[in-house]
Amino acid sequence: MHTEKTKLHFDKVFGKAIEYSDLKLYQVGDCFTKTGFCVNEHPQKCDEISYIVSGEAEFWLNDTCYKLKAGDLFFCPKGSVHKIVSTVEDPVRYYYIGYTMRKDSANYEQWSEVDSALKALKEPVFRGAFNMNHLFNDLLCEFQQEFDKAKLMVELCACQIVLYTYKYFTYNSENAAIYQKRVPSKRELAYEIVNYIDNNILRIRNLKDISR
């Protein structure tokens, strides 16, 4: 499906999906590419969330090309056609998870809104989702652990990734304008500043970056 031009590729593909309480997991991975890397065009057999760790790439969804860079989040729904082409100048590194929500789950009534909203997205890209990095790291690390609650930990990590993806796409696109009309209190503003610095410390170059 893809060229073997990678520096690192941790790829867990399950011939049969692993079933958890609320979702089925088909694939998780971390792909650090070299120049010339591509994932050939293929139909999606499950929903897929990708997060760009570094570099740049073209992510195709059906006939539309999206140019992604570090911090970008990409949602590819089941049934769509998808391919990836890494840039020559700055090869991409990205995390990914392939899954479907279980409609027979006791909790699907709560998950159905999340599931439907992601599948109905008009644009599959969210820019600047920098705190997704640690969520994917946690998920990938849990696959290496051997203890009696490892399966539960994997499911919790996977569900967090799905929920945060939903939050980014829906809260930031539909509700951000409403939130911005309200003037935050001093305490809220202080917390937002500290939280921003904590999540972006390596990218802040001067005070103007914080003021944005």
CSV table of N, CA and C in Angstrom, one decimal, residues 17-82:
chain,number,residue,atom,x,y,z
A,17,ALA,N,-10.3,-6.8,13.4
A,17,ALA,CA,-10.4,-5.6,14.4
A,17,ALA,C,-10.4,-6.1,15.8
A,18,ILE,N,-9.7,-5.4,16.7
A,18,ILE,CA,-9.8,-5.7,18.1
A,18,ILE,C,-11.0,-5.0,18.7
A,19,GLU,N,-11.9,-5.7,19.3
A,19,GLU,CA,-13.1,-5.2,19.8
A,19,GLU,C,-13.0,-4.7,21.3
A,20,TYR,N,-13.4,-3.5,21.5
A,20,TYR,CA,-13.4,-2.9,22.9
A,20,TYR,C,-14.9,-2.6,23.2
A,21,SER,N,-15.1,-2.1,24.4
A,21,SER,CA,-16.5,-1.8,24.8
A,21,SER,C,-17.2,-0.9,23.8
A,22,ASP,N,-16.5,0.2,23.4
A,22,ASP,CA,-17.2,1.3,22.6
A,22,ASP,C,-16.7,1.4,21.2
A,23,LEU,N,-15.6,0.8,20.9
A,23,LEU,CA,-15.1,0.9,19.5
A,23,LEU,C,-14.3,-0.4,19.0
A,24,LYS,N,-14.1,-0.4,17.8
A,24,LYS,CA,-13.3,-1.5,17.2
A,24,LYS,C,-12.0,-0.8,16.6
A,25,LEU,N,-10.9,-1.4,16.9
A,25,LEU,CA,-9.6,-0.8,16.5
A,25,LEU,C,-9.0,-1.6,15.4
A,26,TYR,N,-8.7,-1.0,14.3
A,26,TYR,CA,-8.2,-1.7,13.1
A,26,TYR,C,-6.7,-1.4,12.9
A,27,GLN,N,-6.2,-0.3,13.3
A,27,GLN,CA,-4.8,0.1,13.0
A,27,GLN,C,-4.4,1.3,13.9
A,28,VAL,N,-3.1,1.2,14.4
A,28,VAL,CA,-2.5,2.4,15.0
A,28,VAL,C,-1.1,2.5,14.5
A,29,GLY,N,-0.5,3.7,14.5
A,29,GLY,CA,0.8,3.7,14.0
A,29,GLY,C,1.5,5.1,14.1
A,30,ASP,N,2.8,5.0,14.0
A,30,ASP,CA,3.7,6.2,14.0
A,30,ASP,C,4.6,6.1,12.7
A,31,CYS,N,4.5,7.0,11.8
A,31,CYS,CA,5.2,6.9,10.5
A,31,CYS,C,6.1,8.1,10.3
A,32,PHE,N,7.4,7.9,10.4
A,32,PHE,CA,8.4,9.0,10.2
A,32,PHE,C,9.0,8.7,8.8
A,33,THR,N,8.7,9.6,7.8
A,33,THR,CA,9.0,9.3,6.4
A,33,THR,C,10.3,9.9,5.9
A,34,LYS,N,10.7,9.4,4.8
A,34,LYS,CA,11.8,10.0,4.0
A,34,LYS,C,11.3,10.6,2.7
A,35,THR,N,12.1,11.3,2.0
A,35,THR,CA,11.7,11.9,0.8
A,35,THR,C,11.3,10.8,-0.2
A,36,GLY,N,10.1,11.0,-0.9
A,36,GLY,CA,9.6,10.0,-1.8
A,36,GLY,C,8.6,9.1,-1.2
A,37,PHE,N,8.3,9.2,0.1
A,37,PHE,CA,7.3,8.4,0.7
A,37,PHE,C,5.9,8.7,0.2
A,38,CYS,N,5.1,7.7,-0.1
A,38,CYS,CA,3.7,7.9,-0.4
A,38,CYS,C,2.9,6.7,0.0
A,39,VAL,N,1.6,6.9,0.4
A,39,VAL,CA,0.6,5.9,0.6
A,39,VAL,C,-0.3,5.9,-0.6
A,40,ASN,N,-0.3,4.8,-1.4
A,40,ASN,CA,-1.1,4.8,-2.6
A,40,ASN,C,-2.6,4.9,-2.4
A,41,GLU,N,-3.2,5.4,-3.4
A,41,GLU,CA,-4.7,5.6,-3.2
A,41,GLU,C,-5.4,4.3,-2.9
A,42,HIS,N,-6.3,4.4,-1.9
A,42,HIS,CA,-7.0,3.2,-1.4
A,42,HIS,C,-8.3,3.6,-0.8
A,43,PRO,N,-9.3,2.7,-0.8
A,43,PRO,CA,-10.6,3.0,-0.1
A,43,PRO,C,-10.4,2.8,1.4
A,44,GLN,N,-11.0,3.6,2.2
A,44,GLN,CA,-11.0,3.5,3.7
A,44,GLN,C,-11.9,2.4,4.1
A,45,LYS,N,-11.4,1.4,4.9
A,45,LYS,CA,-12.2,0.4,5.4
A,45,LYS,C,-12.8,0.7,6.8
A,46,CYS,N,-12.3,1.8,7.4
A,46,CYS,CA,-12.7,2.3,8.7
A,46,CYS,C,-12.5,3.8,8.8
A,47,ASP,N,-12.9,4.4,9.8
A,47,ASP,CA,-12.6,5.9,10.0
A,47,ASP,C,-11.2,6.0,10.5
A,48,GLU,N,-10.5,7.0,10.0
A,48,GLU,CA,-9.1,7.2,10.4
A,48,GLU,C,-8.8,8.6,10.8
A,49,ILE,N,-8.1,8.8,11.9
A,49,ILE,CA,-7.7,10.1,12.4
A,49,ILE,C,-6.1,10.1,12.3
A,50,SER,N,-5.6,11.2,11.6
A,50,SER,CA,-4.2,11.3,11.5
A,50,SER,C,-3.7,12.6,12.1
A,51,TYR,N,-2.6,12.7,12.7
A,51,TYR,CA,-2.0,13.9,13.4
A,51,TYR,C,-0.6,14.1,12.9
A,52,ILE,N,-0.3,15.3,12.4
A,52,ILE,CA,1.0,15.6,11.9
A,52,ILE,C,1.9,16.0,13.0
A,53,VAL,N,3.0,15.3,13.2
A,53,VAL,CA,3.9,15.5,14.3
A,53,VAL,C,4.9,16.6,13.8
A,54,SER,N,5.4,16.4,12.6
A,54,SER,CA,6.4,17.3,12.0
A,54,SER,C,6.4,17.1,10.5
A,55,GLY,N,7.1,18.1,9.8
A,55,GLY,CA,7.2,18.0,8.4
A,55,GLY,C,5.9,18.4,7.7
A,56,GLU,N,5.8,18.1,6.4
A,56,GLU,CA,4.6,18.5,5.6
A,56,GLU,C,4.3,17.3,4.6
A,57,ALA,N,3.0,17.3,4.2
A,57,ALA,CA,2.6,16.3,3.3
A,57,ALA,C,1.3,16.7,2.6
A,58,GLU,N,1.0,16.0,1.5
A,58,GLU,CA,-0.3,16.2,0.9
A,58,GLU,C,-1.2,15.0,1.3
A,59,PHE,N,-2.3,15.3,1.9
A,59,PHE,CA,-3.3,14.2,2.3
A,59,PHE,C,-4.5,14.4,1.4
A,60,TRP,N,-4.8,13.4,0.6
A,60,TRP,CA,-5.9,13.4,-0.3
A,60,TRP,C,-7.1,12.7,0.2
A,61,LEU,N,-8.3,13.4,0.1
A,61,LEU,CA,-9.5,12.8,0.4
A,61,LEU,C,-10.4,12.9,-0.8
A,62,ASN,N,-10.7,11.7,-1.4
A,62,ASN,CA,-11.4,11.6,-2.6
A,62,ASN,C,-10.6,12.4,-3.7
A,63,ASP,N,-11.1,13.4,-4.3
A,63,ASP,CA,-10.4,14.1,-5.3
A,63,ASP,C,-9.8,15.5,-4.8
A,64,THR,N,-9.8,15.7,-3.5
A,64,THR,CA,-9.3,17.0,-3.0
A,64,THR,C,-8.0,16.8,-2.2
A,65,CYS,N,-7.0,17.7,-2.5
A,65,CYS,CA,-5.7,17.6,-1.8
A,65,CYS,C,-5.7,18.7,-0.7
A,66,TYR,N,-5.2,18.2,0.4
A,66,TYR,CA,-5.0,19.1,1.6
A,66,TYR,C,-3.5,19.1,2.0
A,67,LYS,N,-2.9,20.3,2.0
A,67,LYS,CA,-1.5,20.4,2.4
A,67,LYS,C,-1.4,20.6,3.9
A,68,LEU,N,-0.8,19.6,4.6
A,68,LEU,CA,-0.8,19.5,6.1
A,68,LEU,C,0.6,19.8,6.6
A,69,LYS,N,0.7,20.3,7.8
A,69,LYS,CA,2.0,20.6,8.5
A,69,LYS,C,1.8,20.3,9.9
A,70,ALA,N,2.9,20.4,10.7
A,70,ALA,CA,2.9,20.1,12.1
A,70,ALA,C,1.8,20.7,12.9
A,71,GLY,N,1.1,19.9,13.7
A,71,GLY,CA,-0.1,20.3,14.5
A,71,GLY,C,-1.4,20.1,13.8
A,72,ASP,N,-1.4,19.7,12.5
A,72,ASP,CA,-2.7,19.6,11.8
A,72,ASP,C,-3.3,18.2,12.1
A,73,LEU,N,-4.6,18.2,12.2
A,73,LEU,CA,-5.4,17.0,12.5
A,73,LEU,C,-6.3,16.7,11.2
A,74,PHE,N,-6.3,15.4,10.8
A,74,PHE,CA,-7.0,15.1,9.6
A,74,PHE,C,-8.0,13.9,9.9
A,75,PHE,N,-9.2,14.1,9.4
A,75,PHE,CA,-10.2,13.0,9.6
A,75,PHE,C,-10.6,12.4,8.2
A,76,CYS,N,-10.5,11.1,8.1
A,76,CYS,CA,-10.8,10.4,6.9
A,76,CYS,C,-11.9,9.4,7.1
A,77,PRO,N,-13.1,9.6,6.7
A,77,PRO,CA,-14.2,8.7,7.0
A,77,PRO,C,-14.2,7.4,6.2
A,78,LYS,N,-14.8,6.4,6.8
A,78,LYS,CA,-14.9,5.1,6.1
A,78,LYS,C,-15.7,5.3,4.8
A,79,GLY,N,-15.2,4.6,3.8
A,79,GLY,CA,-15.9,4.6,2.5
A,79,GLY,C,-15.3,5.6,1.5
A,80,SER,N,-14.4,6.5,2.0
A,80,SER,CA,-13.8,7.5,1.2
A,80,SER,C,-12.5,6.9,0.5
A,81,VAL,N,-12.0,7.7,-0.4
A,81,VAL,CA,-10.7,7.3,-1.1
A,81,VAL,C,-9.6,8.2,-0.6
A,82,HIS,N,-8.5,7.6,-0.3
A,82,HIS,CA,-7.5,8.4,0.5
A,82,HIS,C,-6.1,8.0,-0.1
